[in-house]
Coordinates of C-alpha atoms in Angstrom, one line a residue:
M1 CA 25.0 -7.7 69.0
A2 CA 27.6 -9.5 71.0
A3 CA 25.6 -9.9 73.8
F4 CA 22.9 -11.6 72.1
G5 CA 26.2 -13.8 70.5
D6 CA 27.7 -15.9 74.1
P7 CA 26.2 -18.9 75.1
S8 CA 25.8 -17.8 78.0
L9 CA 23.3 -14.8 78.0
R10 CA 20.9 -18.0 75.7
W11 CA 18.4 -19.7 77.4
R12 CA 19.6 -22.1 79.7
Q13 CA 17.4 -24.3 82.0
P14 CA 15.6 -23.4 85.1
V15 CA 17.3 -22.1 88.0
L16 CA 14.8 -23.6 90.1
G17 CA 14.9 -28.4 89.1
P18 CA 11.9 -30.9 88.3
P19 CA 10.7 -30.8 92.2
R20 CA 11.2 -33.6 95.1
M21 CA 8.2 -36.2 95.6
K22 CA 7.6 -34.2 99.2
D23 CA 7.6 -30.8 97.3
S24 CA 5.6 -32.7 95.3
W25 CA 2.8 -33.2 98.0
I26 CA 3.3 -30.1 99.1
L27 CA 2.5 -28.8 95.9
A28 CA -0.4 -30.4 95.6
F29 CA -1.7 -29.5 99.0
L30 CA -1.6 -26.3 98.4
A31 CA -2.9 -26.0 95.2
G32 CA -6.4 -27.8 96.8
L33 CA -6.9 -25.5 99.3
G34 CA -6.8 -22.9 97.5
L35 CA -9.5 -24.4 95.7
C36 CA -11.3 -24.8 98.2
V37 CA -10.9 -21.6 98.7
M38 CA -11.9 -20.4 95.6
A39 CA -15.0 -22.5 95.6
A40 CA -15.5 -20.7 98.4
V41 CA -15.7 -16.9 97.7
V42 CA -17.8 -18.0 93.9
S43 CA -20.2 -19.7 96.4
Q44 CA -20.5 -16.3 97.6
Q45 CA -21.0 -14.1 94.5
W46 CA -23.0 -17.3 93.2
Y47 CA -25.6 -15.2 92.1
R48 CA -23.6 -12.4 90.6
F49 CA -22.0 -14.4 88.3
S50 CA -24.3 -17.0 87.5
T51 CA -26.9 -14.1 86.3
G52 CA -23.9 -12.4 84.2
R53 CA -23.7 -8.9 86.3
N54 CA -20.9 -8.1 86.3
D55 CA -18.2 -6.9 83.7
F56 CA -19.5 -8.4 80.1
T57 CA -22.6 -6.8 80.5
P58 CA -20.7 -3.2 79.4
L59 CA -18.2 -5.8 76.4
Y60 CA -21.9 -6.8 75.5
S61 CA -23.6 -4.0 75.4
G62 CA -21.0 -2.2 73.8
A63 CA -21.4 -4.9 70.8
Y64 CA -24.9 -4.6 70.0
L65 CA -24.6 -0.1 70.6
L66 CA -22.0 -0.4 68.0
E67 CA -24.3 -0.7 64.9
R68 CA -26.4 2.2 66.4
G69 CA -23.1 4.6 65.8
N70 CA -23.3 5.4 69.6
L71 CA -20.3 2.8 70.9
Y72 CA -19.7 5.6 73.5
D73 CA -22.8 6.6 74.9
Q74 CA -23.0 5.8 77.7
A75 CA -26.8 6.8 78.7
D76 CA -27.3 4.5 75.1
L77 CA -25.6 2.0 76.9
L78 CA -27.0 1.8 80.5
A79 CA -30.4 1.3 78.4
V80 CA -29.9 -1.9 75.9
E81 CA -27.2 -3.4 79.2
D82 CA -31.7 -3.0 81.0
E83 CA -32.8 -4.0 77.9
R84 CA -30.5 -7.1 77.0
A85 CA -29.5 -8.0 80.9
A86 CA -31.6 -6.5 82.6
F87 CA -29.7 -5.7 85.0
H88 CA -27.3 -2.4 84.8
S89 CA -23.8 -0.2 86.8
V90 CA -23.5 3.5 87.0
E91 CA -19.9 3.3 87.1
H92 CA -20.5 0.4 83.4
G93 CA -19.1 3.1 80.7
Y94 CA -17.6 1.4 77.1
I95 CA -13.6 2.1 77.0
R96 CA -12.4 -0.5 74.6
L97 CA -11.5 -0.3 71.5
P98 CA -14.2 -0.3 68.7
F99 CA -12.4 -3.1 66.9
H100 CA -12.8 -6.0 70.6
A101 CA -17.1 -4.5 70.0
A102 CA -16.6 -5.5 66.2
L103 CA -14.8 -9.0 67.3
L104 CA -17.8 -9.7 70.3
W105 CA -20.5 -8.2 67.6
P106 CA -21.2 -11.3 66.9
L107 CA -22.6 -12.9 70.6
S108 CA -23.9 -9.8 70.7
R109 CA -27.3 -10.9 69.0
L110 CA -27.7 -14.4 71.0
P111 CA -29.9 -14.0 74.0
Y112 CA -27.8 -12.8 77.3
P113 CA -27.7 -16.0 78.5
W114 CA -26.6 -17.9 76.1
A115 CA -24.5 -14.8 75.1
Y116 CA -22.3 -15.5 78.8
G117 CA -22.5 -19.2 78.9
I118 CA -20.5 -18.9 75.1
W119 CA -18.1 -15.6 77.0
Q120 CA -17.4 -17.6 79.9
L121 CA -16.7 -21.5 78.2
A122 CA -14.6 -19.9 76.0
S123 CA -12.3 -17.7 78.9
L124 CA -12.0 -20.9 80.5
A125 CA -10.9 -22.7 77.3
A126 CA -8.2 -20.2 76.6
L127 CA -7.3 -20.3 80.5
G128 CA -6.7 -24.3 79.2
G129 CA -4.8 -23.0 75.9
F130 CA -2.3 -21.1 78.3
L131 CA -1.2 -23.5 80.3
A132 CA -0.5 -26.4 77.7
L133 CA 1.6 -23.4 75.7
W134 CA 3.4 -21.1 79.4
R135 CA 6.8 -23.5 79.6
P136 CA 9.0 -23.3 82.8
P137 CA 6.8 -24.5 84.5
A138 CA 5.9 -27.8 84.3
F139 CA 1.9 -28.6 83.1
W140 CA 0.8 -29.2 86.5
E141 CA 3.5 -27.3 88.2
L142 CA 1.8 -23.9 85.8
A143 CA -2.1 -26.1 87.2
V144 CA -1.0 -25.6 90.5
W145 CA -0.1 -21.8 90.7
T146 CA -3.6 -21.3 88.6
S147 CA -5.2 -22.7 91.4
M148 CA -3.6 -20.2 94.1
S149 CA -3.7 -17.2 91.7
F150 CA -7.0 -15.1 92.8
A151 CA -6.3 -12.9 90.3
V152 CA -6.9 -15.5 88.0
L153 CA -10.9 -16.4 89.8
H154 CA -11.7 -13.0 89.8
V155 CA -11.0 -12.7 86.2
W156 CA -13.7 -15.3 85.5
L157 CA -16.1 -13.9 88.3
K158 CA -16.3 -11.0 86.8
G159 CA -17.0 -11.8 83.0
Q160 CA -13.4 -10.1 81.9
D161 CA -11.3 -10.3 79.3
V162 CA -8.1 -10.9 80.5
L163 CA -7.7 -14.6 80.5
F164 CA -7.6 -14.8 76.2
L165 CA -4.7 -11.6 77.0
L166 CA -3.1 -14.8 79.0
L167 CA -3.6 -17.0 76.1
V168 CA -2.3 -14.3 73.6
I169 CA 1.0 -13.9 75.5
A170 CA 1.7 -17.9 75.7
A171 CA 0.8 -18.2 72.1
T172 CA 3.2 -14.7 71.6
A173 CA 6.2 -16.7 73.1
K174 CA 5.7 -19.7 72.2
L175 CA 5.2 -18.2 68.0
H176 CA 8.7 -16.5 68.8
E177 CA 10.8 -18.9 70.3
S178 CA 9.2 -21.5 67.1
K179 CA 11.3 -19.3 65.4
H180 CA 8.1 -17.2 63.6
P181 CA 8.6 -13.5 65.3
F182 CA 6.6 -11.9 62.6
L183 CA 3.4 -14.2 63.1
A184 CA 4.2 -13.6 67.2
G185 CA 4.2 -9.6 66.1
L186 CA 0.3 -10.5 64.7
A187 CA -1.0 -12.6 67.7
F188 CA 1.1 -10.0 70.2
S189 CA -1.3 -6.8 68.3
L190 CA -4.2 -8.4 70.4
C191 CA -3.2 -7.7 73.1
A192 CA -4.8 -4.0 72.3
A193 CA -8.4 -5.3 73.9
K194 CA -6.0 -4.2 76.7
F195 CA -2.9 -1.5 75.9
H196 CA -2.8 -0.3 79.1
L197 CA -1.3 -3.4 81.0
F198 CA 1.7 -3.2 77.5
L199 CA 2.8 -0.3 77.6
L200 CA 7.1 -1.6 77.5
T201 CA 6.3 -3.4 75.3
P202 CA 8.6 -0.8 73.1
V203 CA 10.7 -0.3 75.4
L204 CA 11.1 -4.0 75.2
L205 CA 11.0 -4.4 70.8
L206 CA 13.9 -1.5 71.1
A207 CA 16.3 -3.0 73.3
R208 CA 16.2 -6.1 71.7
R209 CA 15.9 -4.8 68.1
D210 CA 13.7 -7.1 67.2
W211 CA 12.4 -5.7 63.9
P212 CA 10.4 -8.9 62.5
L213 CA 8.6 -8.6 65.6
L214 CA 8.1 -5.0 66.2
R215 CA 6.5 -5.3 62.4
G216 CA 4.2 -8.5 62.2
L217 CA 3.3 -6.1 65.8
L218 CA 2.4 -2.8 63.4
T219 CA 0.8 -5.0 60.9
G220 CA -1.5 -6.4 62.9
G221 CA -2.1 -3.1 64.8
A222 CA -3.5 -1.6 61.6
G223 CA -5.0 -3.7 60.7
L224 CA -7.1 -3.4 64.5
A225 CA -6.8 0.1 63.8
A226 CA -9.2 0.5 60.3
L227 CA -11.5 -2.7 62.0
S228 CA -12.2 0.0 64.0
F229 CA -12.0 2.4 61.6
A230 CA -14.7 0.5 59.4
A231 CA -16.5 -0.2 62.7
A232 CA -17.0 3.3 64.1
G233 CA -16.8 5.5 61.9
P234 CA -13.7 8.6 62.4
R235 CA -13.9 9.7 65.6
W236 CA -14.2 7.4 68.0
P237 CA -10.7 8.3 69.2
L238 CA -11.7 11.6 70.1
Q239 CA -15.0 9.6 71.7
F240 CA -13.1 6.4 72.8
L241 CA -10.6 8.7 74.7
E242 CA -13.4 10.8 76.5
S243 CA -14.6 7.9 78.3
A244 CA -11.2 6.7 79.4
L245 CA -10.7 9.7 81.0
N246 CA -14.0 9.5 83.2
P247 CA -13.2 9.4 86.3
S248 CA -16.6 7.5 87.6
F249 CA -14.9 4.4 85.1
S250 CA -12.2 4.8 87.7
P251 CA -13.2 4.2 91.0
G252 CA -10.8 3.2 93.8
E253 CA -7.5 5.1 92.0
A254 CA -5.8 5.0 95.0
N255 CA -5.9 1.2 96.0
M256 CA -5.0 -0.3 92.4
P257 CA -1.9 -2.1 92.0
N258 CA 0.6 0.3 90.2
L259 CA 2.0 3.3 90.3
H260 CA -0.5 5.5 90.4
G261 CA -2.3 3.8 92.9
A262 CA 0.9 2.6 95.5
V263 CA 1.5 6.5 95.3
A264 CA -1.9 8.6 95.7
L265 CA -1.4 9.3 99.0
L266 CA 1.6 10.2 99.3
P267 CA 3.4 14.0 98.8
F268 CA 4.7 15.3 95.2
P269 CA 2.4 12.0 94.2
W270 CA 4.0 13.1 90.6
A271 CA 7.4 13.5 91.6
W272 CA 6.5 9.6 93.3
E273 CA 5.6 8.7 90.3
M274 CA 8.0 9.3 87.8
G275 CA 10.1 8.1 89.1
G276 CA 9.1 5.0 89.7
A277 CA 7.8 4.5 85.7
A278 CA 11.5 5.7 84.8
L279 CA 13.3 2.1 87.4
A280 CA 10.6 0.7 85.7
V281 CA 11.6 1.5 81.9
A282 CA 15.3 1.0 82.9
A283 CA 14.6 -2.7 84.3
V284 CA 12.7 -3.9 81.3
W285 CA 15.1 -2.5 79.7
T286 CA 18.0 -4.6 80.6
V287 CA 16.2 -7.0 81.0
A288 CA 15.0 -7.3 77.4
R289 CA 18.9 -6.3 76.1
H290 CA 21.1 -9.2 78.4
S291 CA 18.4 -12.2 78.5
D292 CA 16.4 -13.9 75.5
F293 CA 12.5 -12.8 73.5
R294 CA 11.1 -14.7 77.0
L295 CA 12.4 -13.2 79.6
G296 CA 12.6 -9.4 77.8
L297 CA 8.5 -10.2 77.9
A298 CA 8.0 -10.5 81.7
A299 CA 9.8 -8.3 82.7
S300 CA 7.9 -6.7 80.9
L301 CA 5.0 -7.0 82.2
L302 CA 5.3 -6.6 84.8
G303 CA 6.5 -3.1 84.3
G304 CA 3.3 -2.5 82.3
L305 CA 1.6 -3.3 85.5
L306 CA 3.2 -1.0 87.4
L307 CA 3.1 2.4 84.3
S308 CA -0.4 1.6 84.5
R309 CA -3.1 4.0 85.0
H310 CA -5.9 1.4 85.5
S311 CA -5.7 -1.7 86.8
Y312 CA -7.2 -3.8 89.8
L313 CA -7.1 -7.2 91.1
L314 CA -8.2 -8.9 88.1
D315 CA -5.3 -7.4 85.6
C316 CA -3.2 -9.2 87.6
A317 CA -3.4 -12.3 86.4
I318 CA -0.8 -11.3 83.2
L319 CA 1.8 -11.0 87.2
L320 CA 0.9 -15.0 86.7
P321 CA 3.9 -15.6 83.7
A322 CA 6.2 -12.9 84.5
C323 CA 6.3 -13.6 88.6
L324 CA 7.0 -17.7 87.1
T325 CA 9.6 -16.8 85.2
V326 CA 11.3 -15.7 88.0
M327 CA 10.5 -17.8 90.2
Y328 CA 12.4 -20.5 87.7
E329 CA 15.0 -18.7 85.7
A330 CA 16.0 -15.7 88.6
R331 CA 19.2 -16.6 90.4
N332 CA 18.7 -14.5 93.5
R333 CA 16.6 -16.2 96.2
A334 CA 14.3 -12.8 97.1
C335 CA 13.6 -12.0 93.8
R336 CA 12.1 -15.5 93.4
V337 CA 10.6 -15.1 96.9
A338 CA 8.7 -11.8 96.1
A339 CA 8.2 -12.9 93.0
G340 CA 6.5 -16.1 93.7
L341 CA 4.4 -14.3 97.2
L342 CA 2.7 -12.1 93.8
L343 CA 0.7 -14.9 93.1
T344 CA -0.7 -16.2 96.1
P345 CA -4.0 -15.1 98.0
L346 CA -2.0 -12.6 100.4
S347 CA -1.2 -10.1 97.3
A348 CA -4.5 -10.5 96.3
A349 CA -6.4 -10.0 99.5
A350 CA -3.6 -6.3 99.9
I351 CA -5.3 -5.1 96.6
G352 CA -8.9 -6.1 98.2
V353 CA -7.7 -4.4 101.4
G354 CA -7.1 -0.8 99.8
A355 CA -4.3 1.2 100.6
P356 CA -2.4 1.7 102.0
Y357 CA -1.3 -2.2 101.7
S358 CA -2.3 -2.6 97.8
S359 CA 1.2 0.1 97.7
V360 CA 2.8 -3.5 99.1
V361 CA 2.3 -5.4 96.0
A362 CA 3.8 -2.1 93.9
A363 CA 6.4 -1.7 95.5
T364 CA 6.8 -5.5 96.0
T365 CA 6.3 -5.6 92.1
L366 CA 9.1 -2.3 91.6
A367 CA 11.6 -4.2 93.9
V368 CA 11.6 -8.1 91.7
L369 CA 11.7 -6.4 88.5
V370 CA 14.5 -4.4 88.8
G371 CA 16.4 -7.5 91.2
W372 CA 16.1 -9.8 88.2
A373 CA 17.6 -6.7 86.1
L374 CA 20.2 -5.9 88.5
E375 CA 21.2 -9.3 87.6
R376 CA 21.0 -9.9 84.2
R377 CA 23.3 -6.9 84.7
S378 CA 25.6 -8.1 86.3
E379 CA 25.6 -12.1 84.6
A380 CA 26.3 -10.4 81.6
A381 CA 28.8 -8.0 82.2
P382 CA 32.0 -10.9 83.0
S383 CA 30.9 -12.8 79.2
L384 CA 30.4 -8.5 77.3
E385 CA 34.0 -8.3 79.1
R386 CA 35.3 -11.2 77.4
T387 CA 33.2 -10.4 74.2
E388 CA 35.6 -6.6 74.0
A389 CA 39.2 -8.4 75.3
A390 CA 39.3 -11.6 72.7
P391 CA 39.8 -8.7 69.8
V392 CA 42.6 -7.2 71.7
A393 CA 44.4 -10.6 72.6
Q394 CA 43.9 -11.6 68.5
R395 CA 45.5 -8.1 67.8
F396 CA 47.9 -9.1 70.2
A397 CA 49.3 -12.3 69.1
A398 CA 49.5 -11.6 65.2
G399 CA 51.9 -8.6 66.4
A400 CA 54.0 -11.0 68.3

């Protein structure tokens, strides 16, 4: 594609330059303030966090159930939770693909407190890997924004697995920039652990015609599918679908930070959701078509969260690399400011309060995505015109 060959569309230095000393002190103050607020939140939830009475329990119990062949049986899952963790919640069910349980199976052989401790330490290590790999911004700036992210904190408090996805996202971008697209695709296939957050990945790959990465993604996906069938038998797809569609496992849909939640209280919500989804798909296509892989990946993360039908505050952790990319690459000040707001405790508070305030987060995410797409398209237009005009000028000169 001619657009990718144009030097003006290759990776450029971030719009935001190195921070001045005054800005450094401000960021340091904000980081300290964010850590203090987070410490207060942790102290309020200390008992549940320290005892592992959170979302790690069904992940652990599901892995324990795997060898019994009834991975998606909620009654058996709750019985294992009581037996192994001395705790259960009626909202718990196993809604992961079987390969996830297979990868966690070794942990399920350990006593629950030991498994939980190892899981949380591994989650912190994954977050450290993300901080080391994702650029821009510089490490210390990335650490500051991470310290203010209530979504990241919520992942850890809930014992969820999204911090591992952040590491996979960063590793994928790093491998692709290092000219290893097939390996990048292999790594990215692990995001199937929460595939509903990555529904616009095909749009990213088709827009960029990134066939090596697609081959890696399909190869990794085939391996994970084979592992799933080997671990859970041939009937698991139907069992998984039944569990995933169970409304008791998706409480508070109107409070979710996605399009489905944002329009749940409006008349004709399906029409609004389809319209928003079409905008998101078009925006991701545009950014991916006229940008490098990292920028396209960021756009697909924004759009993927919007199109997901099951997402909560902790899933907004994937906005960290996406919004930082917009903040450091977009030239439109409104886009940069809005992206920054999505990473602040203000956004987390809106999601926590619920509808209609949580709808503002989804609307802001869509506005950032569409605004960025319009900017990328307008920047690409002059280059495309020059590229198309060059052969005409050459033919005219040859005729002369």
